[in-house]
mmCIF file of C-alpha atoms and ligand atoms in Angstrom:
data_model
loop_
_atom_site.group_PDB
_atom_site.id
_atom_site.type_symbol
_atom_site.label_atom_id
_atom_site.label_comp_id
_atom_site.label_asym_id
_atom_site.label_seq_id
_atom_site.Cartn_x
_atom_site.Cartn_y
_atom_site.Cartn_z
ATOM 1 C CA MET A 1 114.760 57.581 104.256
ATOM 2 C CA ALA A 2 114.232 54.662 106.659
ATOM 3 C CA HIS A 3 110.612 54.218 105.592
ATOM 4 C CA TYR A 4 111.573 53.941 101.965
ATOM 5 C CA ASP A 5 114.092 51.198 102.954
ATOM 6 C CA ARG A 6 111.408 49.463 104.926
ATOM 7 C CA LEU A 7 108.790 49.850 102.061
ATOM 8 C CA MET A 8 111.339 48.374 99.508
ATOM 9 C CA GLU A 9 112.107 45.525 101.877
ATOM 10 C CA LEU A 10 108.431 44.714 102.420
ATOM 11 C CA LEU A 11 107.835 44.898 98.617
ATOM 12 C CA MET A 12 110.624 42.602 97.809
ATOM 13 C CA LYS A 13 109.789 40.043 100.568
ATOM 14 C CA SER A 14 106.158 39.782 99.595
ATOM 15 C CA GLU A 15 104.876 37.528 96.821
ATOM 16 C CA ASN A 16 101.156 38.211 96.922
ATOM 17 C CA ILE A 17 100.702 41.919 96.982
ATOM 18 C CA VAL A 18 97.158 43.390 96.448
ATOM 19 C CA ALA A 19 96.811 47.186 95.971
ATOM 20 C CA LEU A 20 93.817 49.061 97.347
ATOM 21 C CA THR A 21 93.485 52.383 95.526
ATOM 22 C CA GLY A 22 91.489 55.541 95.564
ATOM 23 C CA ALA A 23 91.153 58.890 93.932
ATOM 24 C CA GLY A 24 94.621 60.182 95.365
ATOM 25 C CA ILE A 25 96.458 57.866 92.853
ATOM 26 C CA SER A 26 94.954 59.935 89.963
ATOM 27 C CA THR A 27 95.217 63.470 91.126
ATOM 28 C CA SER A 28 98.482 64.208 89.450
ATOM 29 C CA SER A 29 96.758 63.265 86.133
ATOM 30 C CA GLY A 30 94.329 66.088 86.615
ATOM 31 C CA VAL A 31 91.518 64.005 87.914
ATOM 32 C CA PRO A 32 90.459 65.489 91.306
ATOM 33 C CA ASP A 33 89.897 63.512 94.456
ATOM 34 C CA PHE A 34 86.735 63.906 96.738
ATOM 35 C CA ARG A 35 87.769 64.895 100.189
ATOM 36 C CA SER A 36 90.968 66.819 100.128
ATOM 37 C CA PRO A 37 90.925 70.648 100.245
ATOM 38 C CA LYS A 38 91.091 70.755 96.424
ATOM 39 C CA GLY A 39 88.665 67.850 96.055
ATOM 40 C CA ILE A 40 85.269 67.521 94.371
ATOM 41 C CA TYR A 41 83.333 67.839 97.700
ATOM 42 C CA ALA A 42 85.193 71.222 98.534
ATOM 43 C CA ASP A 43 83.761 72.841 95.534
ATOM 44 C CA PRO A 44 80.899 74.908 96.623
ATOM 45 C CA SER A 45 79.076 74.502 93.262
ATOM 46 C CA VAL A 46 78.843 70.655 93.834
ATOM 47 C CA ASP A 47 76.364 69.230 96.213
ATOM 48 C CA GLY A 48 78.358 66.217 97.256
ATOM 49 C CA GLU A 49 75.432 64.621 99.006
ATOM 50 C CA ARG A 50 73.379 64.511 95.857
ATOM 51 C CA VAL A 51 75.445 64.228 92.786
ATOM 52 C CA PHE A 52 76.125 60.423 93.219
ATOM 53 C CA ASP A 53 72.717 59.606 94.757
ATOM 54 C CA ILE A 54 70.694 57.179 92.809
ATOM 55 C CA LYS A 55 67.330 58.475 94.030
ATOM 56 C CA VAL A 56 68.266 61.971 92.989
ATOM 57 C CA PHE A 57 69.395 60.756 89.655
ATOM 58 C CA GLU A 58 66.170 58.875 88.980
ATOM 59 C CA GLU A 59 64.220 62.107 89.831
ATOM 60 C CA ASP A 60 66.420 64.656 88.131
ATOM 61 C CA PRO A 61 69.378 63.279 86.072
ATOM 62 C CA THR A 62 70.442 66.815 85.186
ATOM 63 C CA VAL A 63 71.961 67.285 88.679
ATOM 64 C CA PHE A 64 74.569 64.446 87.848
ATOM 65 C CA GLY A 65 74.753 65.439 84.212
ATOM 66 C CA ARG A 66 75.862 69.056 85.014
ATOM 67 C CA PHE A 67 78.453 67.806 87.513
ATOM 68 C CA PHE A 68 79.781 65.061 85.294
ATOM 69 C CA ALA A 69 80.228 67.368 82.332
ATOM 70 C CA LYS A 70 83.393 68.693 84.092
ATOM 71 C CA LEU A 71 84.712 65.592 85.448
ATOM 72 C CA TYR A 72 84.284 63.436 82.266
ATOM 73 C CA PRO A 73 86.834 65.054 80.058
ATOM 74 C CA GLN A 74 89.441 64.962 82.982
ATOM 75 C CA MET A 75 88.887 61.212 83.309
ATOM 76 C CA ARG A 76 88.659 60.468 79.621
ATOM 77 C CA ASP A 77 91.847 62.416 78.737
ATOM 78 C CA GLY A 78 93.922 61.714 81.889
ATOM 79 C CA ALA A 79 97.108 59.792 81.629
ATOM 80 C CA PRO A 80 98.348 57.059 84.195
ATOM 81 C CA THR A 81 100.525 58.553 86.907
ATOM 82 C CA LYS A 82 103.797 57.242 88.352
ATOM 83 C CA GLY A 83 101.574 55.534 91.084
ATOM 84 C CA HIS A 84 99.621 53.534 88.327
ATOM 85 C CA ILE A 85 102.885 52.726 86.574
ATOM 86 C CA MET A 86 104.539 51.554 89.804
ATOM 87 C CA LEU A 87 101.634 49.025 90.405
ATOM 88 C CA LYS A 88 102.037 47.840 86.673
ATOM 89 C CA LYS A 89 105.763 47.265 87.358
ATOM 90 C CA LEU A 90 105.005 45.318 90.470
ATOM 91 C CA GLU A 91 102.698 43.121 88.423
ATOM 92 C CA ASP A 92 105.437 42.650 85.729
ATOM 93 C CA MET A 93 107.781 41.593 88.567
ATOM 94 C CA GLY A 94 105.350 38.842 89.472
ATOM 95 C CA LYS A 95 104.657 40.402 92.890
ATOM 96 C CA LEU A 96 101.375 42.191 92.493
ATOM 97 C CA LYS A 97 98.408 39.923 91.897
ATOM 98 C CA SER A 98 95.513 42.324 91.704
ATOM 99 C CA ILE A 99 94.257 45.915 92.256
ATOM 100 C CA VAL A 100 91.075 46.689 94.034
ATOM 101 C CA THR A 101 90.193 50.284 93.111
ATOM 102 C CA GLN A 102 87.345 52.614 93.968
ATOM 103 C CA ASN A 103 88.367 54.719 91.054
ATOM 104 C CA ILE A 104 86.094 54.945 87.992
ATOM 105 C CA ASP A 105 88.653 56.637 85.773
ATOM 106 C CA GLY A 106 90.050 53.411 84.278
ATOM 107 C CA LEU A 107 93.725 54.652 84.646
ATOM 108 C CA HIS A 108 94.996 51.300 86.062
ATOM 109 C CA THR A 109 93.805 49.592 82.863
ATOM 110 C CA LYS A 110 95.261 52.373 80.756
ATOM 111 C CA ALA A 111 98.562 51.713 82.573
ATOM 112 C CA GLY A 112 98.359 48.115 81.479
ATOM 113 C CA SER A 113 97.551 46.398 84.855
ATOM 114 C CA SER A 114 95.599 43.244 84.020
ATOM 115 C CA ASN A 115 93.725 42.235 87.070
ATOM 116 C CA VAL A 116 91.864 45.311 88.198
ATOM 117 C CA ILE A 117 88.699 45.010 90.256
ATOM 118 C CA GLU A 118 86.692 48.242 89.875
ATOM 119 C CA VAL A 119 84.418 48.085 92.853
ATOM 120 C CA HIS A 120 82.718 51.419 92.117
ATOM 121 C CA GLY A 121 82.488 50.648 88.366
ATOM 122 C CA ASN A 122 83.927 52.652 85.480
ATOM 123 C CA ILE A 123 83.148 55.189 82.911
ATOM 124 C CA ARG A 124 83.716 53.044 79.813
ATOM 125 C CA GLU A 125 80.118 52.216 79.386
ATOM 126 C CA TYR A 126 76.733 53.830 79.968
ATOM 127 C CA VAL A 127 73.992 51.837 81.414
ATOM 128 C CA CYS A 128 70.146 52.262 81.681
ATOM 129 C CA ILE A 129 68.589 52.611 85.037
ATOM 130 C CA ASN A 130 65.796 50.303 83.818
ATOM 131 C CA SER A 131 67.953 47.393 82.712
ATOM 132 C CA VAL A 132 71.561 46.546 83.153
ATOM 133 C CA HIS A 133 71.419 44.825 79.704
ATOM 134 C CA HIS A 134 70.815 48.189 78.057
ATOM 135 C CA ARG A 135 74.311 49.523 77.805
ATOM 136 C CA ILE A 136 76.579 51.382 75.361
ATOM 137 C CA PRO A 137 80.264 52.274 75.132
ATOM 138 C CA THR A 138 80.775 55.827 76.392
ATOM 139 C CA ALA A 139 83.095 56.515 73.345
ATOM 140 C CA GLU A 140 80.028 55.887 71.061
ATOM 141 C CA LEU A 141 77.890 58.501 72.659
ATOM 142 C CA ASN A 142 77.748 61.991 71.297
ATOM 143 C CA GLN A 143 80.633 63.562 73.207
ATOM 144 C CA ASP A 144 79.220 67.052 73.024
ATOM 145 C CA SER A 145 76.133 65.855 74.737
ATOM 146 C CA LEU A 146 78.276 64.628 77.670
ATOM 147 C CA LEU A 147 80.329 67.798 77.735
ATOM 148 C CA ASN A 148 77.073 69.907 77.825
ATOM 149 C CA GLY A 149 75.698 67.819 80.597
ATOM 150 C CA GLU A 150 72.756 66.537 78.596
ATOM 151 C CA THR A 151 70.738 63.521 79.768
ATOM 152 C CA ILE A 152 71.444 60.391 77.830
ATOM 153 C CA ILE A 153 68.337 58.505 76.922
ATOM 154 C CA CYS A 154 68.262 54.706 76.431
ATOM 155 C CA SER A 155 67.448 53.986 72.701
ATOM 156 C CA GLU A 156 65.872 50.586 73.746
ATOM 157 C CA CYS A 157 63.377 51.660 76.434
ATOM 158 C CA GLY A 158 63.576 55.498 76.750
ATOM 159 C CA GLY A 159 65.080 55.276 80.302
ATOM 160 C CA PHE A 160 67.774 57.535 81.752
ATOM 161 C CA MET A 161 71.292 56.250 81.246
ATOM 162 C CA LYS A 162 74.284 56.966 83.567
ATOM 163 C CA PRO A 163 77.915 55.767 83.476
ATOM 164 C CA ASP A 164 78.269 52.385 84.751
ATOM 165 C CA VAL A 165 79.455 53.574 88.189
ATOM 166 C CA VAL A 166 78.209 52.812 91.671
ATOM 167 C CA PHE A 167 76.008 55.664 93.090
ATOM 168 C CA PHE A 168 75.231 55.894 96.863
ATOM 169 C CA GLY A 169 72.223 53.687 97.327
ATOM 170 C CA GLU A 170 73.616 51.023 94.899
ATOM 171 C CA PRO A 171 75.590 47.819 95.773
ATOM 172 C CA VAL A 172 79.320 47.900 94.915
ATOM 173 C CA HIS A 173 80.445 45.694 92.170
ATOM 174 C CA ASN A 174 82.525 42.409 92.662
ATOM 175 C CA TYR A 175 82.898 42.846 96.465
ATOM 176 C CA GLU A 176 83.306 39.099 97.092
ATOM 177 C CA LYS A 177 86.088 38.944 94.586
ATOM 178 C CA ALA A 178 87.823 42.038 96.148
ATOM 179 C CA LEU A 179 87.456 40.479 99.612
ATOM 180 C CA THR A 180 88.910 37.124 98.460
ATOM 181 C CA GLN A 181 91.991 39.018 96.970
ATOM 182 C CA VAL A 182 92.533 41.046 100.241
ATOM 183 C CA GLN A 183 92.211 37.898 102.383
ATOM 184 C CA SER A 184 94.849 36.139 100.308
ATOM 185 C CA ALA A 185 97.397 38.989 100.228
ATOM 186 C CA ASP A 186 100.682 38.890 102.113
ATOM 187 C CA LEU A 187 100.978 42.697 101.702
ATOM 188 C CA LEU A 188 98.051 45.139 101.146
ATOM 189 C CA LEU A 189 99.235 48.345 99.556
ATOM 190 C CA VAL A 190 96.760 51.056 100.328
ATOM 191 C CA MET A 191 97.256 54.124 98.081
ATOM 192 C CA GLY A 192 95.487 57.394 97.864
ATOM 193 C CA THR A 193 92.240 56.756 99.628
ATOM 194 C CA SER A 194 90.859 58.302 102.803
ATOM 195 C CA LEU A 195 89.270 54.976 103.688
ATOM 196 C CA THR A 196 85.932 56.564 104.556
ATOM 197 C CA VAL A 197 83.483 55.012 102.186
ATOM 198 C CA TYR A 198 82.148 51.378 103.204
ATOM 199 C CA PRO A 199 82.250 48.659 102.435
ATOM 200 C CA VAL A 200 85.761 49.285 100.856
ATOM 201 C CA ALA A 201 87.078 51.231 103.784
ATOM 202 C CA GLY A 202 86.647 48.000 105.818
ATOM 203 C CA LEU A 203 88.694 45.758 103.561
ATOM 204 C CA PRO A 204 92.103 46.328 105.277
ATOM 205 C CA GLY A 205 90.547 44.708 108.378
ATOM 206 C CA TYR A 206 90.063 41.515 106.451
ATOM 207 C CA CYS A 207 93.660 40.948 105.880
ATOM 208 C CA GLY A 208 95.148 37.625 107.140
ATOM 209 C CA ASP A 209 96.899 37.549 110.585
ATOM 210 C CA ASN A 210 100.365 37.444 108.930
ATOM 211 C CA ALA A 211 99.739 40.048 106.224
ATOM 212 C CA LYS A 212 101.171 43.530 106.390
ATOM 213 C CA VAL A 213 99.232 46.755 105.452
ATOM 214 C CA VAL A 214 101.324 49.671 104.054
ATOM 215 C CA ILE A 215 99.451 53.001 103.506
ATOM 216 C CA ILE A 216 100.780 55.632 101.109
ATOM 217 C CA ASN A 217 98.557 58.691 101.445
ATOM 218 C CA ASP A 218 99.456 62.305 101.980
ATOM 219 C CA SER A 219 96.858 62.823 104.782
ATOM 220 C CA PRO A 220 95.646 60.548 107.661
ATOM 221 C CA THR A 221 93.336 57.620 106.922
ATOM 222 C CA SER A 222 91.034 55.537 109.240
ATOM 223 C CA TYR A 223 93.435 52.602 109.270
ATOM 224 C CA ASP A 224 96.789 54.336 109.930
ATOM 225 C CA HIS A 225 96.923 53.064 113.678
ATOM 226 C CA ASP A 226 96.786 49.472 112.508
ATOM 227 C CA ALA A 227 99.136 49.604 109.581
ATOM 228 C CA GLU A 228 102.634 48.111 109.529
ATOM 229 C CA LEU A 229 103.984 51.311 107.674
ATOM 230 C CA VAL A 230 102.410 54.666 106.943
ATOM 231 C CA ILE A 231 104.048 56.913 104.347
ATOM 232 C CA ARG A 232 102.215 60.283 104.448
ATOM 233 C CA GLU A 233 103.563 61.648 101.250
ATOM 234 C CA ASP A 234 102.758 62.324 97.587
ATOM 235 C CA ILE A 235 102.390 59.016 95.693
ATOM 236 C CA ASP A 236 104.189 60.133 92.619
ATOM 237 C CA GLU A 237 107.173 61.134 94.934
ATOM 238 C CA VAL A 238 107.123 57.860 96.559
ATOM 239 C CA ALA A 239 106.969 55.989 93.203
ATOM 240 C CA GLY A 240 109.724 58.172 91.772
ATOM 241 C CA LYS A 241 112.021 57.500 94.800
ATOM 242 C CA LEU A 242 111.541 53.780 94.712
ATOM 243 C CA GLY A 243 112.382 53.682 90.979
ATOM 244 C CA LEU A 244 111.474 50.026 90.982
ATOM 245 C CA PRO A 245 113.733 47.997 88.891
ATOM 246 C CA ALA A 246 112.095 45.982 86.052
ATOM 247 C CA THR A 247 113.658 42.818 87.605
ATOM 248 C CA TYR A 248 115.100 42.340 91.059
ATOM 249 C CA SER A 249 117.563 39.889 92.261
HETATM 250 P P1 LIG B 1 89.081 60.613 98.892
HETATM 251 O O1 LIG B 1 89.013 61.876 98.341
HETATM 252 O O2 LIG B 1 88.150 60.464 100.137
HETATM 253 O O3 LIG B 1 90.528 60.340 99.451
HETATM 254 C C1 LIG B 1 91.670 60.565 98.658
HETATM 255 C C2 LIG B 1 92.808 60.546 99.575
HETATM 256 O O4 LIG B 1 94.015 60.663 98.690
HETATM 257 C C3 LIG B 1 92.902 61.814 100.452
HETATM 258 O O5 LIG B 1 93.145 61.328 101.707
HETATM 259 C C4 LIG B 1 94.082 62.637 99.906
HETATM 260 O O6 LIG B 1 94.684 63.372 100.929
HETATM 261 C C5 LIG B 1 94.913 61.609 99.245
HETATM 262 N N1 LIG B 1 95.693 62.155 98.103
HETATM 263 C C6 LIG B 1 95.278 63.027 97.090
HETATM 264 N N2 LIG B 1 96.327 63.156 96.238
HETATM 265 C C7 LIG B 1 97.397 62.464 96.615
HETATM 266 C C8 LIG B 1 98.692 62.217 96.171
HETATM 267 N N3 LIG B 1 99.146 62.830 95.013
HETATM 268 N N4 LIG B 1 99.532 61.544 96.955
HETATM 269 C C9 LIG B 1 99.140 60.929 98.057
HETATM 270 N N5 LIG B 1 97.894 61.060 98.611
HETATM 271 C C10 LIG B 1 97.042 61.881 97.898
HETATM 272 O O7 LIG B 1 88.858 59.570 97.751
HETATM 273 P P2 LIG B 1 88.520 58.008 97.896
HETATM 274 O O8 LIG B 1 88.946 57.432 99.198
HETATM 275 O O9 LIG B 1 88.951 57.357 96.644
HETATM 276 O O10 LIG B 1 82.559 56.988 95.683
HETATM 277 O O11 LIG B 1 86.880 58.067 98.005
HETATM 278 C C11 LIG B 1 86.147 57.015 98.119
HETATM 279 C C12 LIG B 1 84.792 57.148 97.398
HETATM 280 O O12 LIG B 1 84.222 58.409 97.761
HETATM 281 C C13 LIG B 1 84.946 57.305 95.896
HETATM 282 O O13 LIG B 1 85.170 56.141 95.162
HETATM 283 C C14 LIG B 1 83.569 57.984 95.476
HETATM 284 C C15 LIG B 1 83.441 58.917 96.695
HETATM 285 O O14 LIG B 1 82.238 59.288 97.146
HETATM 286 C C16 LIG B 1 81.553 57.036 94.738
HETATM 287 O O15 LIG B 1 81.484 57.807 93.871
HETATM 288 C C17 LIG B 1 80.597 55.890 94.988
#
């Protein structure tokens, strides 16, 4: 129990909390993570090296299309978890200032969080590989085409379209903004990420000298040894046990 008391103490003392989240905050909503034993890369039918590779997509968009056909409805229909809701509550309490997320599922926004920096993009829009100006809301696309893994063709130039998410070989979105948020935090709350994919994995190292890093993740991460507090448990369980009050005096 001591680590819950410590976590609550840190949350209540802090006034400028920034969350850094990854796929593990969404798993209980039915969206799989990548690297755990039940994750996307453990599925033998998925070639993890290739599905999110921009060069592979440009040559053969069906590799991604077939893979995304299964993931898309899980993300589209997923509901925010207790972890997402806990962060929204911390925002409502005036403590949490922003969320830097690697997730593309949009669940922080669905939970009502307002300052969400989606460094790996999101699935709300499709964008053409020829021009970032050629884009269309995903909800306006033929849903059966997406569920069948068909290639989406740009109506303006005939190019291949993909969700507006960052593939390996592409720059992350809003990195400078994410970095500024992390540097200004008094508490960085890392949740549900293995911290293996750079540049995001390096962000905790940019926290200020007096800032604290807390990690809530059910398996080890690359930053555990430097964190103030590591809670190696299920995120929903942690969020449930905290039962954050709407206001705190
Ligand atoms: P990972 O799959 O690498 O890490 C998710 C972490 O969450 C793992 O360490 C799990 O053990 C943990 N986890 C899962 N469910 C949990 C739960 N309910 N409670 C607590 N911990 C839980 O996912 P990310 O770190 O987000 O990039 O992966 C980073 C990037 O790698 C992704 O954004 C994606 C991928 O390649 C791109 O697609 C560009």
